[in-house]
Each structure stands twice: as C-alpha cells, then as structure tokens.
PDB file of C-alpha atoms in Angstrom:
ATOM      1  CA  UNK A   1      97.911  87.972  76.259  1.00 93.00           C
ATOM      2  CA  UNK A   2     101.189  90.073  77.245  1.00 97.00           C
ATOM      3  CA  UNK A   3     102.945  88.000  79.223  1.00 97.00           C
ATOM      4  CA  UNK A   4     106.413  89.168  81.974  1.00 95.00           C
ATOM      5  CA  UNK A   5     108.388  86.400  83.823  1.00 95.00           C
ATOM      6  CA  UNK A   6     110.737  87.732  86.367  1.00 92.00           C
ATOM      7  CA  UNK A   7     113.150  86.600  88.507  1.00 89.00           C
ATOM      8  CA  UNK A   8     116.738  87.033  90.686  1.00 84.00           C
ATOM      9  CA  UNK A   9     119.104  85.933  88.717  1.00 80.00           C
ATOM     10  CA  UNK A  10     119.517  82.386  88.856  1.00 80.00           C
ATOM     11  CA  UNK A  11     115.507  81.621  89.458  1.00 85.00           C
ATOM     12  CA  UNK A  12     115.745  79.944  85.794  1.00 89.00           C
ATOM     13  CA  UNK A  13     113.278  82.515  84.662  1.00 92.00           C
ATOM     14  CA  UNK A  14     114.755  82.108  81.230  1.00 93.00           C
ATOM     15  CA  UNK A  15     114.353  78.528  81.641  1.00 94.00           C
ATOM     16  CA  UNK A  16     110.973  78.813  82.294  1.00 96.00           C
ATOM     17  CA  UNK A  17     110.311  81.492  80.169  1.00 96.00           C
ATOM     18  CA  UNK A  18     111.371  79.167  77.682  1.00 96.00           C
ATOM     19  CA  UNK A  19     109.169  76.174  78.710  1.00 96.00           C
ATOM     20  CA  UNK A  20     106.382  78.484  78.993  1.00 97.00           C
ATOM     21  CA  UNK A  21     106.912  79.424  74.888  1.00 98.00           C
ATOM     22  CA  UNK A  22     107.014  75.672  74.395  1.00 96.00           C
ATOM     23  CA  UNK A  23     104.430  74.458  75.890  1.00 97.00           C
ATOM     24  CA  UNK A  24     101.864  77.394  74.222  1.00 97.00           C
ATOM     25  CA  UNK A  25     103.889  76.561  70.056  1.00 96.00           C
ATOM     26  CA  UNK A  26     102.730  72.780  71.239  1.00 94.00           C
ATOM     27  CA  UNK A  27      98.721  74.401  71.222  1.00 95.00           C
ATOM     28  CA  UNK A  28      99.073  75.963  68.333  1.00 94.00           C
ATOM     29  CA  UNK A  29      99.141  79.138  69.205  1.00 96.00           C
ATOM     30  CA  UNK A  30     100.883  82.931  67.886  1.00 97.00           C
ATOM     31  CA  UNK A  31     103.792  83.838  69.870  1.00 98.00           C
ATOM     32  CA  UNK A  32     106.473  86.449  70.155  1.00 98.00           C
ATOM     33  CA  UNK A  33     108.704  86.107  72.210  1.00 98.00           C
ATOM     34  CA  UNK A  34     111.533  89.041  73.722  1.00 97.00           C
ATOM     35  CA  UNK A  35     114.117  88.122  75.241  1.00 95.00           C
ATOM     36  CA  UNK A  36     114.421  91.378  77.511  1.00 92.00           C
ATOM     37  CA  UNK A  37     117.207  90.372  80.130  1.00 86.00           C
ATOM     38  CA  UNK A  38     120.499  91.745  80.211  1.00 78.00           C
ATOM     39  CA  UNK A  39     121.962  88.002  79.581  1.00 80.00           C
ATOM     40  CA  UNK A  40     120.364  86.642  76.781  1.00 84.00           C
ATOM     41  CA  UNK A  41     120.157  83.301  76.619  1.00 89.00           C
ATOM     42  CA  UNK A  42     116.037  82.982  75.536  1.00 94.00           C
ATOM     43  CA  UNK A  43     117.775  81.767  72.218  1.00 93.00           C
ATOM     44  CA  UNK A  44     119.955  79.424  73.634  1.00 91.00           C
ATOM     45  CA  UNK A  45     117.448  78.541  75.871  1.00 93.00           C
ATOM     46  CA  UNK A  46     114.165  77.786  72.602  1.00 94.00           C
ATOM     47  CA  UNK A  47     116.622  75.642  71.050  1.00 91.00           C
ATOM     48  CA  UNK A  48     119.586  77.886  69.094  1.00 91.00           C
ATOM     49  CA  UNK A  49     123.142  77.434  68.449  1.00 88.00           C
ATOM     50  CA  UNK A  50     125.046  80.232  70.480  1.00 84.00           C
ATOM     51  CA  UNK A  51     126.691  81.095  67.405  1.00 86.00           C
ATOM     52  CA  UNK A  52     123.407  81.221  65.827  1.00 89.00           C
ATOM     53  CA  UNK A  53     121.580  83.202  68.835  1.00 87.00           C
ATOM     54  CA  UNK A  54     124.426  85.863  69.622  1.00 85.00           C
ATOM     55  CA  UNK A  55     123.506  86.754  65.370  1.00 89.00           C
ATOM     56  CA  UNK A  56     119.796  87.401  66.076  1.00 92.00           C
ATOM     57  CA  UNK A  57     118.726  91.308  65.132  1.00 93.00           C
ATOM     58  CA  UNK A  58     119.209  93.356  67.873  1.00 92.00           C
ATOM     59  CA  UNK A  59     116.470  95.398  68.930  1.00 93.00           C
ATOM     60  CA  UNK A  60     117.594  98.968  69.731  1.00 88.00           C
ATOM     61  CA  UNK A  61     120.075  98.739  67.635  1.00 89.00           C
ATOM     62  CA  UNK A  62     116.970  98.732  65.152  1.00 92.00           C
ATOM     63  CA  UNK A  63     114.987 101.940  66.778  1.00 92.00           C
ATOM     64  CA  UNK A  64     115.006 104.298  64.145  1.00 93.00           C
ATOM     65  CA  UNK A  65     113.314 102.119  61.905  1.00 96.00           C
ATOM     66  CA  UNK A  66     110.839 100.702  64.655  1.00 96.00           C
ATOM     67  CA  UNK A  67     110.020 104.947  65.829  1.00 96.00           C
ATOM     68  CA  UNK A  68     109.402 105.781  61.846  1.00 97.00           C
ATOM     69  CA  UNK A  69     106.927 103.080  61.285  1.00 98.00           C
ATOM     70  CA  UNK A  70     104.743 103.193  64.466  1.00 98.00           C
ATOM     71  CA  UNK A  71     105.152 106.842  64.337  1.00 97.00           C
ATOM     72  CA  UNK A  72     102.876 106.586  61.175  1.00 97.00           C
ATOM     73  CA  UNK A  73     100.343 109.901  60.134  1.00 97.00           C
ATOM     74  CA  UNK A  74     100.429 110.890  63.710  1.00 97.00           C
ATOM     75  CA  UNK A  75     100.390 114.480  63.562  1.00 97.00           C
ATOM     76  CA  UNK A  76     100.688 114.819  67.123  1.00 97.00           C
ATOM     77  CA  UNK A  77     104.620 113.820  66.444  1.00 97.00           C
ATOM     78  CA  UNK A  78     106.665 116.241  64.779  1.00 93.00           C
ATOM     79  CA  UNK A  79     109.574 113.491  63.953  1.00 95.00           C
ATOM     80  CA  UNK A  80     110.208 110.241  65.104  1.00 95.00           C
ATOM     81  CA  UNK A  81     113.521 111.514  66.872  1.00 94.00           C
ATOM     82  CA  UNK A  82     110.830 113.566  69.150  1.00 96.00           C
ATOM     83  CA  UNK A  83     110.314 109.181  70.195  1.00 96.00           C
ATOM     84  CA  UNK A  84     111.107 107.938  72.943  1.00 94.00           C
ATOM     85  CA  UNK A  85     110.863 104.808  75.063  1.00 93.00           C
ATOM     86  CA  UNK A  86     107.213 105.633  76.114  1.00 94.00           C
ATOM     87  CA  UNK A  87     105.585 107.468  73.526  1.00 96.00           C
ATOM     88  CA  UNK A  88     101.996 107.037  73.403  1.00 97.00           C
ATOM     89  CA  UNK A  89      99.939 105.753  69.589  1.00 98.00           C
ATOM     90  CA  UNK A  90      97.117 108.061  68.582  1.00 97.00           C
ATOM     91  CA  UNK A  91      95.571 108.862  65.847  1.00 96.00           C
ATOM     92  CA  UNK A  92      97.138 108.072  63.455  1.00 97.00           C
ATOM     93  CA  UNK A  93      99.847 105.316  65.090  1.00 97.00           C
ATOM     94  CA  UNK A  94     100.704 102.027  62.930  1.00 97.00           C
ATOM     95  CA  UNK A  95     100.183  99.242  65.632  1.00 97.00           C
ATOM     96  CA  UNK A  96     101.887  96.057  65.808  1.00 97.00           C
ATOM     97  CA  UNK A  97      99.388  92.908  65.841  1.00 97.00           C
ATOM     98  CA  UNK A  98     101.260  89.183  66.912  1.00 96.00           C
ATOM     99  CA  UNK A  99      99.808  87.746  63.959  1.00 94.00           C
ATOM    100  CA  UNK A 100     100.742  90.047  60.588  1.00 95.00           C
ATOM    101  CA  UNK A 101     103.895  91.125  58.808  1.00 96.00           C
ATOM    102  CA  UNK A 102     105.220  94.319  59.002  1.00 97.00           C
ATOM    103  CA  UNK A 103     108.722  96.085  58.925  1.00 97.00           C
ATOM    104  CA  UNK A 104     109.612  95.930  62.503  1.00 97.00           C
ATOM    105  CA  UNK A 105     108.649  92.201  63.012  1.00 97.00           C
ATOM    106  CA  UNK A 106     110.903  91.953  58.794  1.00 97.00           C
ATOM    107  CA  UNK A 107     114.010  93.744  60.794  1.00 96.00           C
ATOM    108  CA  UNK A 108     113.717  92.850  64.020  1.00 96.00           C
ATOM    109  CA  UNK A 109     112.604  89.571  64.415  1.00 96.00           C
ATOM    110  CA  UNK A 110     113.078  85.297  63.479  1.00 96.00           C
ATOM    111  CA  UNK A 111     110.930  82.486  62.547  1.00 96.00           C
ATOM    112  CA  UNK A 112     112.415  79.485  65.793  1.00 95.00           C
ATOM    113  CA  UNK A 113     111.259  75.845  65.037  1.00 93.00           C
ATOM    114  CA  UNK A 114     109.796  74.208  67.818  1.00 92.00           C
ATOM    115  CA  UNK A 115     108.775  70.721  67.993  1.00 86.00           C
ATOM    116  CA  UNK A 116     107.039  71.449  64.172  1.00 87.00           C
ATOM    117  CA  UNK A 117     105.890  74.594  65.567  1.00 90.00           C
ATOM    118  CA  UNK A 118     107.085  78.336  64.816  1.00 93.00           C
ATOM    119  CA  UNK A 119     107.646  80.842  66.983  1.00 96.00           C
ATOM    120  CA  UNK A 120     108.948  85.085  66.563  1.00 97.00           C
ATOM    121  CA  UNK A 121     111.802  85.805  69.019  1.00 97.00           C
ATOM    122  CA  UNK A 122     113.139  88.595  69.056  1.00 97.00           C
ATOM    123  CA  UNK A 123     116.234  90.656  71.449  1.00 95.00           C
ATOM    124  CA  UNK A 124     117.401  93.813  73.027  1.00 90.00           C
ATOM    125  CA  UNK A 125     120.854  93.027  72.266  1.00 77.00           C
ATOM    126  CA  UNK A 126     122.941  92.040  74.309  1.00 62.00           C
ATOM    127  CA  UNK A 127     126.025  94.777  76.061  1.00 54.00           C
ATOM    128  CA  UNK A 128     128.907  95.431  73.420  1.00 53.00           C
ATOM    129  CA  UNK A 129     132.168  96.958  74.723  1.00 49.00           C
ATOM    130  CA  UNK A 130     131.243 100.200  73.462  1.00 48.00           C
ATOM    131  CA  UNK A 131     128.583 100.400  75.006  1.00 47.00           C
ATOM    132  CA  UNK A 132     130.609  99.662  78.152  1.00 43.00           C
ATOM    133  CA  UNK A 133     130.838 102.464  80.945  1.00 44.00           C
ATOM    134  CA  UNK A 134     128.736 104.641  78.644  1.00 38.00           C
ATOM    135  CA  UNK A 135     125.192 103.452  78.044  1.00 43.00           C
ATOM    136  CA  UNK A 136     122.736 102.081  80.182  1.00 46.00           C
ATOM    137  CA  UNK A 137     120.419  99.349  79.311  1.00 45.00           C
ATOM    138  CA  UNK A 138     117.685 100.482  79.958  1.00 49.00           C
ATOM    139  CA  UNK A 139     118.236 102.200  76.548  1.00 58.00           C
ATOM    140  CA  UNK A 140     118.203  98.776  75.395  1.00 68.00           C
ATOM    141  CA  UNK A 141     115.135  97.732  77.005  1.00 80.00           C
ATOM    142  CA  UNK A 142     113.395 100.992  76.341  1.00 87.00           C
ATOM    143  CA  UNK A 143     112.965  99.535  72.104  1.00 92.00           C
ATOM    144  CA  UNK A 144     110.792  96.808  73.887  1.00 93.00           C
ATOM    145  CA  UNK A 145     108.121  99.465  75.813  1.00 93.00           C
ATOM    146  CA  UNK A 146     107.876 100.847  73.010  1.00 95.00           C
ATOM    147  CA  UNK A 147     106.902  98.340  70.391  1.00 96.00           C
ATOM    148  CA  UNK A 148     104.720  96.582  73.507  1.00 96.00           C
ATOM    149  CA  UNK A 149     103.054 100.550  73.607  1.00 96.00           C
ATOM    150  CA  UNK A 150     101.827 100.131  70.084  1.00 97.00           C
ATOM    151  CA  UNK A 151     100.665  96.402  70.326  1.00 97.00           C
ATOM    152  CA  UNK A 152      97.251  95.497  69.996  1.00 96.00           C
ATOM    153  CA  UNK A 153      96.410  91.241  71.091  1.00 95.00           C
ATOM    154  CA  UNK A 154      94.074  89.556  70.956  1.00 93.00           C
ATOM    155  CA  UNK A 155      92.857  86.207  72.660  1.00 93.00           C
ATOM    156  CA  UNK A 156      94.470  83.069  71.746  1.00 95.00           C
ATOM    157  CA  UNK A 157      97.623  85.601  71.100  1.00 97.00           C
ATOM    158  CA  UNK A 158     100.131  85.740  73.250  1.00 98.00           C
ATOM    159  CA  UNK A 159     103.347  87.851  74.144  1.00 98.00           C
ATOM    160  CA  UNK A 160     105.922  86.658  76.146  1.00 98.00           C
ATOM    161  CA  UNK A 161     108.900  88.844  77.699  1.00 96.00           C
ATOM    162  CA  UNK A 162     111.716  87.133  79.703  1.00 95.00           C
ATOM    163  CA  UNK A 163     112.373  91.173  81.874  1.00 91.00           C
ATOM    164  CA  UNK A 164     116.290  91.966  83.229  1.00 83.00           C
ATOM    165  CA  UNK A 165     117.301  89.904  86.362  1.00 75.00           C
ATOM    166  CA  UNK A 166     116.108  91.354  89.922  1.00 66.00           C
ATOM    167  CA  UNK A 167     113.555  94.691  89.979  1.00 65.00           C
ATOM    168  CA  UNK A 168     115.201  96.600  87.846  1.00 65.00           C
ATOM    169  CA  UNK A 169     112.261  96.448  85.046  1.00 65.00           C
ATOM    170  CA  UNK A 170     110.863  99.336  87.815  1.00 70.00           C
ATOM    171  CA  UNK A 171     113.360 101.810  86.453  1.00 65.00           C
ATOM    172  CA  UNK A 172     110.491 102.485  83.334  1.00 72.00           C
ATOM    173  CA  UNK A 173     106.852 101.704  83.414  1.00 83.00           C
ATOM    174  CA  UNK A 174     107.673  98.522  81.008  1.00 88.00           C
ATOM    175  CA  UNK A 175     105.992  96.640  83.890  1.00 90.00           C
ATOM    176  CA  UNK A 176     102.881  97.832  83.607  1.00 92.00           C
ATOM    177  CA  UNK A 177     102.383  96.297  80.207  1.00 93.00           C
ATOM    178  CA  UNK A 178     101.562  93.159  80.686  1.00 95.00           C
ATOM    179  CA  UNK A 179      98.212  90.745  81.635  1.00 95.00           C
ATOM    180  CA  UNK A 180      99.420  88.947  83.692  1.00 96.00           C
ATOM    181  CA  UNK A 181     103.358  88.984  85.565  1.00 95.00           C
ATOM    182  CA  UNK A 182     104.717  85.299  86.671  1.00 96.00           C
ATOM    183  CA  UNK A 183     107.637  85.457  89.255  1.00 94.00           C
ATOM    184  CA  UNK A 184     109.929  82.696  89.454  1.00 94.00           C
ATOM    185  CA  UNK A 185     111.185  82.169  93.269  1.00 93.00           C
ATOM    186  CA  UNK A 186     113.263  79.537  94.855  1.00 92.00           C
ATOM    187  CA  UNK A 187     112.654  78.826  98.069  1.00 93.00           C
ATOM    188  CA  UNK A 188     115.061  80.539  99.426  1.00 92.00           C
ATOM    189  CA  UNK A 189     114.967  84.263 101.299  1.00 90.00           C
ATOM    190  CA  UNK A 190     116.890  85.212  98.586  1.00 87.00           C
ATOM    191  CA  UNK A 191     114.702  83.701  95.893  1.00 85.00           C
ATOM    192  CA  UNK A 192     111.254  84.838  97.890  1.00 88.00           C
ATOM    193  CA  UNK A 193     113.213  89.137  98.097  1.00 87.00           C
ATOM    194  CA  UNK A 194     111.723  90.066  94.523  1.00 86.00           C
ATOM    195  CA  UNK A 195     109.182  89.266  95.044  1.00 90.00           C
ATOM    196  CA  UNK A 196     108.810  91.458  97.998  1.00 89.00           C
ATOM    197  CA  UNK A 197     110.112  93.888  96.156  1.00 86.00           C
ATOM    198  CA  UNK A 198     107.613  93.477  93.251  1.00 87.00           C
ATOM    199  CA  UNK A 199     104.766  92.743  95.665  1.00 89.00           C
ATOM    200  CA  UNK A 200     105.441  96.656  96.778  1.00 86.00           C
ATOM    201  CA  UNK A 201     106.090  98.498  94.140  1.00 84.00           C
ATOM    202  CA  UNK A 202     103.464  97.720  91.668  1.00 83.00           C
ATOM    203  CA  UNK A 203     101.096  97.690  94.474  1.00 83.00           C
ATOM    204  CA  UNK A 204      99.092 101.213  93.155  1.00 85.00           C
ATOM    205  CA  UNK A 205      99.157 100.014  89.336  1.00 90.00           C
ATOM    206  CA  UNK A 206      96.889  97.007  89.476  1.00 87.00           C
ATOM    207  CA  UNK A 207      99.441  94.112  88.591  1.00 90.00           C
ATOM    208  CA  UNK A 208      98.268  90.856  87.796  1.00 93.00           C
ATOM    209  CA  UNK A 209     100.899  88.576  89.865  1.00 94.00           C
ATOM    210  CA  UNK A 210     101.592  85.061  89.685  1.00 96.00           C
ATOM    211  CA  UNK A 211     104.135  82.810  91.783  1.00 96.00           C
ATOM    212  CA  UNK A 212     106.249  80.651  90.134  1.00 96.00           C
ATOM    213  CA  UNK A 213     107.670  78.411  92.767  1.00 95.00           C
ATOM    214  CA  UNK A 214     111.143  76.614  91.238  1.00 93.00           C
ATOM    215  CA  UNK A 215     113.711  74.203  92.309  1.00 90.00           C
ATOM    216  CA  UNK A 216     111.325  72.893  95.059  1.00 91.00           C
ATOM    217  CA  UNK A 217     112.671  69.723  96.186  1.00 90.00           C
ATOM    218  CA  UNK A 218     109.889  68.270  98.730  1.00 92.00           C
ATOM    219  CA  UNK A 219     107.493  69.383 101.473  1.00 94.00           C
ATOM    220  CA  UNK A 220     109.726  71.845 103.048  1.00 95.00           C
ATOM    221  CA  UNK A 221     110.678  73.954 100.234  1.00 94.00           C
ATOM    222  CA  UNK A 222     106.491  74.226  99.978  1.00 95.00           C
ATOM    223  CA  UNK A 223     105.722  75.049 103.462  1.00 96.00           C
ATOM    224  CA  UNK A 224     107.925  77.844 102.839  1.00 95.00           C
ATOM    225  CA  UNK A 225     106.978  79.154  99.985  1.00 96.00           C
ATOM    226  CA  UNK A 226     103.982  79.406 101.020  1.00 95.00           C
ATOM    227  CA  UNK A 227     104.042  80.922 103.956  1.00 95.00           C
ATOM    228  CA  UNK A 228     106.121  83.907 102.433  1.00 94.00           C
ATOM    229  CA  UNK A 229     103.391  84.753  99.272  1.00 94.00           C
ATOM    230  CA  UNK A 230     100.885  83.176 100.260  1.00 94.00           C
ATOM    231  CA  UNK A 231      97.563  83.098  97.619  1.00 94.00           C
ATOM    232  CA  UNK A 232     100.117  84.235  95.214  1.00 96.00           C
ATOM    233  CA  UNK A 233     101.818  80.928  94.750  1.00 97.00           C
ATOM    234  CA  UNK A 234     100.548  79.309  92.029  1.00 97.00           C
ATOM    235  CA  UNK A 235     101.865  76.977  91.010  1.00 96.00           C
ATOM    236  CA  UNK A 236     105.699  74.846  91.456  1.00 94.00           C
ATOM    237  CA  UNK A 237     108.109  72.976  89.762  1.00 91.00           C
ATOM    238  CA  UNK A 238     110.808  70.238  90.579  1.00 87.00           C
ATOM    239  CA  UNK A 239     113.616  68.931  89.435  1.00 85.00           C
ATOM    240  CA  UNK A 240     113.036  67.348  85.124  1.00 90.00           C
ATOM    241  CA  UNK A 241     115.460  65.494  83.657  1.00 92.00           C
ATOM    242  CA  UNK A 242     114.034  66.958  80.465  1.00 93.00           C
ATOM    243  CA  UNK A 243     115.972  70.616  81.747  1.00 91.00           C
ATOM    244  CA  UNK A 244     118.375  69.273  82.447  1.00 90.00           C
ATOM    245  CA  UNK A 245     119.017  67.889  79.339  1.00 91.00           C
ATOM    246  CA  UNK A 246     118.398  71.017  76.638  1.00 88.00           C
ATOM    247  CA  UNK A 247     120.787  72.184  78.988  1.00 86.00           C
ATOM    248  CA  UNK A 248     123.178  69.955  78.172  1.00 84.00           C
ATOM    249  CA  UNK A 249     121.707  71.542  74.088  1.00 81.00           C
ATOM    250  CA  UNK A 250     120.572  68.047  73.406  1.00 81.00           C
ATOM    251  CA  UNK A 251     116.321  68.482  74.380  1.00 80.00           C
ATOM    252  CA  UNK A 252     114.317  64.850  73.482  1.00 86.00           C
ATOM    253  CA  UNK A 253     111.179  66.033  71.705  1.00 89.00           C
ATOM    254  CA  UNK A 254     108.790  68.376  74.621  1.00 92.00           C
ATOM    255  CA  UNK A 255     105.942  65.842  74.746  1.00 91.00           C
ATOM    256  CA  UNK A 256     108.721  63.888  76.745  1.00 92.00           C
ATOM    257  CA  UNK A 257     108.333  67.013  79.317  1.00 93.00           C
ATOM    258  CA  UNK A 258     107.689  65.480  82.518  1.00 93.00           C
ATOM    259  CA  UNK A 259     103.682  65.016  83.463  1.00 94.00           C
ATOM    260  CA  UNK A 260     103.290  67.185  86.752  1.00 92.00           C
ATOM    261  CA  UNK A 261     105.882  69.869  84.897  1.00 93.00           C
ATOM    262  CA  UNK A 262     103.545  69.569  82.165  1.00 94.00           C
ATOM    263  CA  UNK A 263     100.657  70.508  84.538  1.00 95.00           C
ATOM    264  CA  UNK A 264     102.133  73.183  86.082  1.00 95.00           C
ATOM    265  CA  UNK A 265     102.564  74.967  82.417  1.00 96.00           C
ATOM    266  CA  UNK A 266      98.750  74.882  81.523  1.00 97.00           C
ATOM    267  CA  UNK A 267      97.723  75.830  84.775  1.00 97.00           C
ATOM    268  CA  UNK A 268      99.772  78.881  83.348  1.00 97.00           C
ATOM    269  CA  UNK A 269      98.227  79.552  80.481  1.00 98.00           C
ATOM    270  CA  UNK A 270      95.009  79.008  82.970  1.00 97.00           C
ATOM    271  CA  UNK A 271      96.292  81.458  85.208  1.00 97.00           C
ATOM    272  CA  UNK A 272      96.661  84.338  81.991  1.00 97.00           C
ATOM    273  CA  UNK A 273      93.599  83.376  80.066  1.00 97.00           C
ATOM    274  CA  UNK A 274      91.707  84.505  83.009  1.00 96.00           C
ATOM    275  CA  UNK A 275      92.889  87.906  82.741  1.00 95.00           C
ATOM    276  CA  UNK A 276      91.577  88.411  79.299  1.00 94.00           C
ATOM    277  CA  UNK A 277      88.319  88.886  80.265  1.00 92.00           C
ATOM    278  CA  UNK A 278      88.684  91.577  82.478  1.00 93.00           C
ATOM    279  CA  UNK A 279      91.209  93.702  80.398  1.00 94.00           C
ATOM    280  CA  UNK A 280      91.082  96.993  81.125  1.00 94.00           C
ATOM    281  CA  UNK A 281      92.237  99.279  77.457  1.00 95.00           C
ATOM    282  CA  UNK A 282      91.542 102.842  79.215  1.00 96.00           C
ATOM    283  CA  UNK A 283      93.591 101.875  82.419  1.00 95.00           C
ATOM    284  CA  UNK A 284      96.266 100.494  80.589  1.00 95.00           C
ATOM    285  CA  UNK A 285      95.961 103.611  78.353  1.00 96.00           C
ATOM    286  CA  UNK A 286      96.061 105.595  81.156  1.00 96.00           C
ATOM    287  CA  UNK A 287      99.447 103.901  82.482  1.00 95.00           C
ATOM    288  CA  UNK A 288     101.151 104.285  79.737  1.00 95.00           C
ATOM    289  CA  UNK A 289     100.415 108.547  79.050  1.00 96.00           C
ATOM    290  CA  UNK A 290     101.274 108.383  83.273  1.00 95.00           C
ATOM    291  CA  UNK A 291     104.694 107.268  83.073  1.00 94.00           C
ATOM    292  CA  UNK A 292     105.174 109.738  79.477  1.00 95.00           C
ATOM    293  CA  UNK A 293     104.537 112.194  81.362  1.00 96.00           C
ATOM    294  CA  UNK A 294     106.957 111.454  83.970  1.00 94.00           C
ATOM    295  CA  UNK A 295     109.771 110.678  81.005  1.00 93.00           C
ATOM    296  CA  UNK A 296     109.161 113.567  79.539  1.00 95.00           C
ATOM    297  CA  UNK A 297     109.560 115.502  82.258  1.00 95.00           C
ATOM    298  CA  UNK A 298     112.584 113.866  83.631  1.00 93.00           C
ATOM    299  CA  UNK A 299     114.550 113.445  80.499  1.00 93.00           C
ATOM    300  CA  UNK A 300     112.855 113.590  77.617  1.00 94.00           C
ATOM    301  CA  UNK A 301     111.780 117.615  76.677  1.00 96.00           C
ATOM    302  CA  UNK A 302     115.540 117.773  77.723  1.00 95.00           C
ATOM    303  CA  UNK A 303     116.837 115.252  75.698  1.00 93.00           C
ATOM    304  CA  UNK A 304     114.808 115.827  72.063  1.00 94.00           C
ATOM    305  CA  UNK A 305     114.335 119.586  72.082  1.00 95.00           C
ATOM    306  CA  UNK A 306     110.092 118.781  72.443  1.00 95.00           C
ATOM    307  CA  UNK A 307     107.344 119.454  74.595  1.00 96.00           C
ATOM    308  CA  UNK A 308     106.781 115.854  74.539  1.00 97.00           C
ATOM    309  CA  UNK A 309     103.461 116.464  76.706  1.00 97.00           C
ATOM    310  CA  UNK A 310     101.822 117.295  73.124  1.00 97.00           C
ATOM    311  CA  UNK A 311     102.277 113.912  71.932  1.00 98.00           C
ATOM    312  CA  UNK A 312      99.613 112.515  74.225  1.00 98.00           C
ATOM    313  CA  UNK A 313      95.932 112.313  72.578  1.00 98.00           C
ATOM    314  CA  UNK A 314      93.822 112.368  74.898  1.00 96.00           C
ATOM    315  CA  UNK A 315      90.763 111.025  72.570  1.00 96.00           C
ATOM    316  CA  UNK A 316      92.282 107.832  72.042  1.00 97.00           C
ATOM    317  CA  UNK A 317      92.172 104.103  74.137  1.00 96.00           C
ATOM    318  CA  UNK A 318      94.392 101.294  72.703  1.00 96.00           C
ATOM    319  CA  UNK A 319      91.962  98.632  72.179  1.00 92.00           C
ATOM    320  CA  UNK A 320      91.776  95.667  69.922  1.00 89.00           C
ATOM    321  CA  UNK A 321      88.968  97.690  67.429  1.00 81.00           C
ATOM    322  CA  UNK A 322      91.847 100.096  66.968  1.00 73.00           C
ATOM    323  CA  UNK A 323      93.654  97.849  65.448  1.00 59.00           C
ATOM    324  CA  UNK A 324      90.730  96.597  63.069  1.00 53.00           C
ATOM    325  CA  UNK A 325      90.683 100.086  61.762  1.00 50.00           C
ATOM    326  CA  UNK A 326      94.308 101.362  61.865  1.00 52.00           C
TER     327      UNK A 326
END
C-alpha cells in the first residue's frame, strides 16, 4: 500500500507517520519510509541522531541517476534530460519494487533499525542556502513523485510518505499517488481547515481520505471532530508518555506504547489494507497521464524542448503483473 500522512504544520503528522512506520515494522512487513516534507523531521522521529538524519542522501540531489535508471530502454523517452517529475512509465521503463535492491535505493535509501526490524528511509532533502530565493520546494519533491509513478507495491508491502504540510501537495499530482491518505487533525478550527481543503480538492480524483484526530483530550474534543469531519474520522490519538520520551530522544521499546494508541495504529493498518481489494491500476495510470500532460503543456515542453505528450504509452498500465516481467 502507498500511504500518505498529511496535515497542517504542528498537527503531529510526522509523529503519527513515524509511529505507524514503527508499528508496520513490528509486524515484520517490508516498509519504505519517505520524508517529503519541507521540514525534514521523519528521520529524527524514527530515532536517528539529528546529525545522522541531516546527512541522509537527498532524492532531489540525485535526480539524474533516478531518471537514467527509470528510463531503462523506453523508446518513447529520448533521453533522461527530457524526463520531468510526472513522466509516466511505459514499455521498457524500469520499475521499482519494495523488496528489491536497485541503484536508486543504493544511492538514496538508508536502513533504519527499529526494535530489531529495518525500514528503508528516503528523504527529499532540506532547503539549502543555495535554494533560498531561487528554488521551488516542489522541484525537490518531484523526485518522490517520479519514483511513486514507477513503483509497484504488492499485498503486505508498505510505502509511507510524510507529506509537506498543509495543502501544498496539490501543487502537483502527487496527492493521487496513494491508496490511502491519513489526514492528521487537531480538534480546533485551524486543525480541520486543511481537511476541508483536502476534501474539496480530492473530490474529483477518488482519493480515499481518513482523518486521524490527534491531541484529543476529552469527549468535547471528540464531539468537535465528529461534527466537523463526520464519518471520515477513523481514529483518535491522545496524550502519550511514550511519544514524550521519544521527543526527548529517549524512546522506550515500542511494545510499551500505550494500548489505546496501539489499537489506533492497528485500525490505520486495517483501513489501508482494505484498499488493496479495490485497487484500480487503470485509474492510477490514467491520473498519472492526466497530470503529466497538464505539466507538459504548462511548463515541461518549454523547459525540455521536447513534446512530452509523446512520452505517454497508450497501451501501458502500471500493475503488479507488469512488475514480474519488466
């Protein structure tokens, strides 16, 4: 499953995504964790020292390698230089699988051990001084979108992406790349404002959206969230001594997480797993092509000097069976 965690800044989405990643790792499931937020905190939330987290290889800095590998022998792509963040795969493209080893993972992913289990962590990379005033953050997250476009995941495999805060992810088509989107919301007016934006933007794209109520203290908080988001409210998470210890850099064993919060994480996994049976690879590929053509017309053709519409393979559908032969 491809799973996104979204929410306003300070909502706790990075903390919740890190807890969910720890939960999945504890089940023995293969997990790829991706930090696609402008504020790179997922590594630290997974227990890495701040210095180590800051030195993780940045996806955005390795775009030439990523493009060259994913291009493969696709005859519709003249060169890696003509690939943009939305370029879809076609016959001859190389696809990514969760469990494999490949040059992209070798260059961009690092294993993080969580209570004896390892997950692969990839990061977009933070803004640098050279970026300030001249670079768009979405150009960095474009590497994540390109990888998701070429990634085939199966049952019991998980890709968990900590997205950029607020509704910024709608500046690209990346919000359609997920089987399940968990929106973390506090029980406040500001806390549910991003939910309303997401609900409105995602309405026409079949986005499976569930709300995770965070920092819920009492029945009044719960009633507020229910009145604002209705049936989209999946679970709530309250105060956690385990999380406080983690934020101090001294997390106990994950098995000591409070039982109500464990139950909430199990409910998140159940909700994500349920989407497997209704996966629509044709729609997934169709949306990929839609945003590619849109980006090609608005800026991609001019930037690359190529007709990027010709990169679309009309007979290709990304699906699990393709991964076995690609």
